[in-house]
Amino acid sequence: MDDRERVEAVRGTLVLLAVVLAALLAPGCGGEGESGPLDRPAGGEIRVGLPAEPDSLNPYLARTQASFLVANRVLPSLLDEILPDEVHRAGYEPALASSWEFSE
């Protein structure tokens, strides 16, 4: 097989691979008439994989990583921390709290 035949074989393989990938990815693309996440009814259940069973759902009694993962996902915070980046300074924004004061 000379170089030209190898190039044609590789090109054919790449075209076949592109067609297969397009066929696999096309069903994941949204289309008209499909409902979005905001159109779904409220309620239901969510399943989350954890490294172990939580020892407590009380964040003050939690001793395992699984307990902290559940507490941080389920229990709302009074404030959300804003991490600094190129645009924002570090700080806090309200979550459940409507106002707050820092004491010195």
mmCIF file with all atom_site columns, C-alpha atoms in Angstrom:
data_model
loop_
_atom_site.group_PDB
_atom_site.id
_atom_site.type_symbol
_atom_site.label_atom_id
_atom_site.label_alt_id
_atom_site.label_comp_id
_atom_site.label_asym_id
_atom_site.label_entity_id
_atom_site.label_seq_id
_atom_site.pdbx_PDB_ins_code
_atom_site.Cartn_x
_atom_site.Cartn_y
_atom_site.Cartn_z
_atom_site.occupancy
_atom_site.B_iso_or_equiv
_atom_site.pdbx_formal_charge
_atom_site.auth_seq_id
_atom_site.auth_comp_id
_atom_site.auth_asym_id
_atom_site.auth_atom_id
_atom_site.pdbx_PDB_model_num
ATOM 1   C CA . MET A 1 1   ? 0.000   0.000  0.000  1.00 0.00 ? 1   MET A CA 1
ATOM 2   C CA . ASP A 1 2   ? 1.501   3.325  -1.024 1.00 0.00 ? 2   ASP A CA 1
ATOM 3   C CA . ASP A 1 3   ? 1.094   6.690  0.717  1.00 0.00 ? 3   ASP A CA 1
ATOM 4   C CA . ARG A 1 4   ? -1.889  7.748  -1.385 1.00 0.00 ? 4   ARG A CA 1
ATOM 5   C CA . GLU A 1 5   ? -3.823  4.591  -0.519 1.00 0.00 ? 5   GLU A CA 1
ATOM 6   C CA . ARG A 1 6   ? -3.040  5.069  3.181  1.00 0.00 ? 6   ARG A CA 1
ATOM 7   C CA . VAL A 1 7   ? -4.303  8.652  3.085  1.00 0.00 ? 7   VAL A CA 1
ATOM 8   C CA . GLU A 1 8   ? -7.532  7.514  1.400  1.00 0.00 ? 8   GLU A CA 1
ATOM 9   C CA . ALA A 1 9   ? -7.980  4.725  3.963  1.00 0.00 ? 9   ALA A CA 1
ATOM 10  C CA . VAL A 1 10  ? -7.469  7.138  6.865  1.00 0.00 ? 10  VAL A CA 1
ATOM 11  C CA . ARG A 1 11  ? -9.825  9.686  5.280  1.00 0.00 ? 11  ARG A CA 1
ATOM 12  C CA . GLY A 1 12  ? -12.510 7.020  4.841  1.00 0.00 ? 12  GLY A CA 1
ATOM 13  C CA . THR A 1 13  ? -12.089 5.908  8.448  1.00 0.00 ? 13  THR A CA 1
ATOM 14  C CA . LEU A 1 14  ? -12.407 9.504  9.698  1.00 0.00 ? 14  LEU A CA 1
ATOM 15  C CA . VAL A 1 15  ? -15.546 10.088 7.643  1.00 0.00 ? 15  VAL A CA 1
ATOM 16  C CA . LEU A 1 16  ? -17.091 6.889  9.010  1.00 0.00 ? 16  LEU A CA 1
ATOM 17  C CA . LEU A 1 17  ? -16.145 7.910  12.550 1.00 0.00 ? 17  LEU A CA 1
ATOM 18  C CA . ALA A 1 18  ? -17.708 11.372 12.061 1.00 0.00 ? 18  ALA A CA 1
ATOM 19  C CA . VAL A 1 19  ? -20.960 9.815  10.796 1.00 0.00 ? 19  VAL A CA 1
ATOM 20  C CA . VAL A 1 20  ? -21.126 7.418  13.752 1.00 0.00 ? 20  VAL A CA 1
ATOM 21  C CA . LEU A 1 21  ? -20.457 10.226 16.242 1.00 0.00 ? 21  LEU A CA 1
ATOM 22  C CA . ALA A 1 22  ? -23.114 12.419 14.644 1.00 0.00 ? 22  ALA A CA 1
ATOM 23  C CA . ALA A 1 23  ? -25.609 9.553  14.831 1.00 0.00 ? 23  ALA A CA 1
ATOM 24  C CA . LEU A 1 24  ? -24.817 9.004  18.505 1.00 0.00 ? 24  LEU A CA 1
ATOM 25  C CA . LEU A 1 25  ? -24.940 12.683 19.475 1.00 0.00 ? 25  LEU A CA 1
ATOM 26  C CA . ALA A 1 26  ? -27.975 13.749 17.429 1.00 0.00 ? 26  ALA A CA 1
ATOM 27  C CA . PRO A 1 27  ? -30.616 12.283 19.810 1.00 0.00 ? 27  PRO A CA 1
ATOM 28  C CA . GLY A 1 28  ? -29.199 14.431 22.626 1.00 0.00 ? 28  GLY A CA 1
ATOM 29  C CA . CYS A 1 29  ? -29.906 17.661 20.762 1.00 0.00 ? 29  CYS A CA 1
ATOM 30  C CA . GLY A 1 30  ? -33.104 19.427 21.701 1.00 0.00 ? 30  GLY A CA 1
ATOM 31  C CA . GLY A 1 31  ? -35.818 19.960 19.192 1.00 0.00 ? 31  GLY A CA 1
ATOM 32  C CA . GLU A 1 32  ? -39.124 21.725 18.920 1.00 0.00 ? 32  GLU A CA 1
ATOM 33  C CA . GLY A 1 33  ? -41.919 20.455 21.099 1.00 0.00 ? 33  GLY A CA 1
ATOM 34  C CA . GLU A 1 34  ? -39.649 19.080 23.789 1.00 0.00 ? 34  GLU A CA 1
ATOM 35  C CA . SER A 1 35  ? -40.152 20.314 27.313 1.00 0.00 ? 35  SER A CA 1
ATOM 36  C CA . GLY A 1 36  ? -37.311 22.051 29.075 1.00 0.00 ? 36  GLY A CA 1
ATOM 37  C CA . PRO A 1 37  ? -36.359 21.723 32.742 1.00 0.00 ? 37  PRO A CA 1
ATOM 38  C CA . LEU A 1 38  ? -38.707 24.559 33.734 1.00 0.00 ? 38  LEU A CA 1
ATOM 39  C CA . ASP A 1 39  ? -41.683 22.903 32.040 1.00 0.00 ? 39  ASP A CA 1
ATOM 40  C CA . ARG A 1 40  ? -41.536 19.772 34.148 1.00 0.00 ? 40  ARG A CA 1
ATOM 41  C CA . PRO A 1 41  ? -43.913 19.365 37.093 1.00 0.00 ? 41  PRO A CA 1
ATOM 42  C CA . ALA A 1 42  ? -42.555 20.010 40.573 1.00 0.00 ? 42  ALA A CA 1
ATOM 43  C CA . GLY A 1 43  ? -41.897 17.136 42.922 1.00 0.00 ? 43  GLY A CA 1
ATOM 44  C CA . GLY A 1 44  ? -40.521 13.718 42.238 1.00 0.00 ? 44  GLY A CA 1
ATOM 45  C CA . GLU A 1 45  ? -37.288 12.282 43.504 1.00 0.00 ? 45  GLU A CA 1
ATOM 46  C CA . ILE A 1 46  ? -33.601 12.705 42.933 1.00 0.00 ? 46  ILE A CA 1
ATOM 47  C CA . ARG A 1 47  ? -30.962 10.052 43.461 1.00 0.00 ? 47  ARG A CA 1
ATOM 48  C CA . VAL A 1 48  ? -27.407 10.941 44.388 1.00 0.00 ? 48  VAL A CA 1
ATOM 49  C CA . GLY A 1 49  ? -24.504 8.545  44.770 1.00 0.00 ? 49  GLY A CA 1
ATOM 50  C CA . LEU A 1 50  ? -22.603 8.928  48.029 1.00 0.00 ? 50  LEU A CA 1
ATOM 51  C CA . PRO A 1 51  ? -19.318 7.352  49.108 1.00 0.00 ? 51  PRO A CA 1
ATOM 52  C CA . ALA A 1 52  ? -21.009 5.992  52.264 1.00 0.00 ? 52  ALA A CA 1
ATOM 53  C CA . GLU A 1 53  ? -24.243 6.292  54.227 1.00 0.00 ? 53  GLU A CA 1
ATOM 54  C CA . PRO A 1 54  ? -24.520 9.581  56.169 1.00 0.00 ? 54  PRO A CA 1
ATOM 55  C CA . ASP A 1 55  ? -24.107 9.109  59.912 1.00 0.00 ? 55  ASP A CA 1
ATOM 56  C CA . SER A 1 56  ? -26.382 12.092 60.651 1.00 0.00 ? 56  SER A CA 1
ATOM 57  C CA . LEU A 1 57  ? -28.463 14.628 58.756 1.00 0.00 ? 57  LEU A CA 1
ATOM 58  C CA . ASN A 1 58  ? -27.777 17.173 61.503 1.00 0.00 ? 58  ASN A CA 1
ATOM 59  C CA . PRO A 1 59  ? -24.795 19.234 60.291 1.00 0.00 ? 59  PRO A CA 1
ATOM 60  C CA . TYR A 1 60  ? -23.657 19.819 63.896 1.00 0.00 ? 60  TYR A CA 1
ATOM 61  C CA . LEU A 1 61  ? -23.473 16.075 64.588 1.00 0.00 ? 61  LEU A CA 1
ATOM 62  C CA . ALA A 1 62  ? -22.124 14.992 61.206 1.00 0.00 ? 62  ALA A CA 1
ATOM 63  C CA . ARG A 1 63  ? -18.744 13.254 61.288 1.00 0.00 ? 63  ARG A CA 1
ATOM 64  C CA . THR A 1 64  ? -18.445 11.761 57.810 1.00 0.00 ? 64  THR A CA 1
ATOM 65  C CA . GLN A 1 65  ? -17.913 13.193 54.361 1.00 0.00 ? 65  GLN A CA 1
ATOM 66  C CA . ALA A 1 66  ? -21.230 11.729 53.214 1.00 0.00 ? 66  ALA A CA 1
ATOM 67  C CA . SER A 1 67  ? -23.058 13.624 55.974 1.00 0.00 ? 67  SER A CA 1
ATOM 68  C CA . PHE A 1 68  ? -21.436 16.905 54.993 1.00 0.00 ? 68  PHE A CA 1
ATOM 69  C CA . LEU A 1 69  ? -22.266 16.303 51.316 1.00 0.00 ? 69  LEU A CA 1
ATOM 70  C CA . VAL A 1 70  ? -25.937 15.787 52.158 1.00 0.00 ? 70  VAL A CA 1
ATOM 71  C CA . ALA A 1 71  ? -26.076 18.733 54.570 1.00 0.00 ? 71  ALA A CA 1
ATOM 72  C CA . ASN A 1 72  ? -24.465 21.107 52.070 1.00 0.00 ? 72  ASN A CA 1
ATOM 73  C CA . ARG A 1 73  ? -26.881 20.062 49.317 1.00 0.00 ? 73  ARG A CA 1
ATOM 74  C CA . VAL A 1 74  ? -30.104 19.908 51.335 1.00 0.00 ? 74  VAL A CA 1
ATOM 75  C CA . LEU A 1 75  ? -29.895 22.567 54.012 1.00 0.00 ? 75  LEU A CA 1
ATOM 76  C CA . PRO A 1 76  ? -30.054 26.130 52.697 1.00 0.00 ? 76  PRO A CA 1
ATOM 77  C CA . SER A 1 77  ? -27.588 28.732 53.921 1.00 0.00 ? 77  SER A CA 1
ATOM 78  C CA . LEU A 1 78  ? -28.242 32.167 55.343 1.00 0.00 ? 78  LEU A CA 1
ATOM 79  C CA . LEU A 1 79  ? -25.567 33.654 53.077 1.00 0.00 ? 79  LEU A CA 1
ATOM 80  C CA . ASP A 1 80  ? -23.807 32.549 49.911 1.00 0.00 ? 80  ASP A CA 1
ATOM 81  C CA . GLU A 1 81  ? -20.121 33.300 49.650 1.00 0.00 ? 81  GLU A CA 1
ATOM 82  C CA . ILE A 1 82  ? -18.921 35.087 46.518 1.00 0.00 ? 82  ILE A CA 1
ATOM 83  C CA . LEU A 1 83  ? -15.454 33.952 45.525 1.00 0.00 ? 83  LEU A CA 1
ATOM 84  C CA . PRO A 1 84  ? -13.177 36.556 43.981 1.00 0.00 ? 84  PRO A CA 1
ATOM 85  C CA . ASP A 1 85  ? -12.417 36.526 40.264 1.00 0.00 ? 85  ASP A CA 1
ATOM 86  C CA . GLU A 1 86  ? -11.480 39.044 37.585 1.00 0.00 ? 86  GLU A CA 1
ATOM 87  C CA . VAL A 1 87  ? -14.895 40.727 37.800 1.00 0.00 ? 87  VAL A CA 1
ATOM 88  C CA . HIS A 1 88  ? -16.144 40.260 41.365 1.00 0.00 ? 88  HIS A CA 1
ATOM 89  C CA . ARG A 1 89  ? -14.648 40.988 44.730 1.00 0.00 ? 89  ARG A CA 1
ATOM 90  C CA . ALA A 1 90  ? -14.964 38.449 47.522 1.00 0.00 ? 90  ALA A CA 1
ATOM 91  C CA . GLY A 1 91  ? -18.038 38.884 49.661 1.00 0.00 ? 91  GLY A CA 1
ATOM 92  C CA . TYR A 1 92  ? -21.462 37.549 50.515 1.00 0.00 ? 92  TYR A CA 1
ATOM 93  C CA . GLU A 1 93  ? -24.927 37.668 49.004 1.00 0.00 ? 93  GLU A CA 1
ATOM 94  C CA . PRO A 1 94  ? -28.251 36.808 50.646 1.00 0.00 ? 94  PRO A CA 1
ATOM 95  C CA . ALA A 1 95  ? -29.651 33.311 50.410 1.00 0.00 ? 95  ALA A CA 1
ATOM 96  C CA . LEU A 1 96  ? -32.214 32.953 53.212 1.00 0.00 ? 96  LEU A CA 1
ATOM 97  C CA . ALA A 1 97  ? -31.163 36.114 55.043 1.00 0.00 ? 97  ALA A CA 1
ATOM 98  C CA . SER A 1 98  ? -32.694 39.379 53.913 1.00 0.00 ? 98  SER A CA 1
ATOM 99  C CA . SER A 1 99  ? -30.123 41.521 55.741 1.00 0.00 ? 99  SER A CA 1
ATOM 100 C CA . TRP A 1 100 ? -27.131 41.146 58.053 1.00 0.00 ? 100 TRP A CA 1
ATOM 101 C CA . GLU A 1 101 ? -24.430 43.048 59.892 1.00 0.00 ? 101 GLU A CA 1
ATOM 102 C CA . PHE A 1 102 ? -20.818 42.142 60.595 1.00 0.00 ? 102 PHE A CA 1
ATOM 103 C CA . SER A 1 103 ? -19.566 42.872 64.092 1.00 0.00 ? 103 SER A CA 1
ATOM 104 C CA . GLU A 1 104 ? -15.949 43.747 64.728 1.00 0.00 ? 104 GLU A CA 1
#
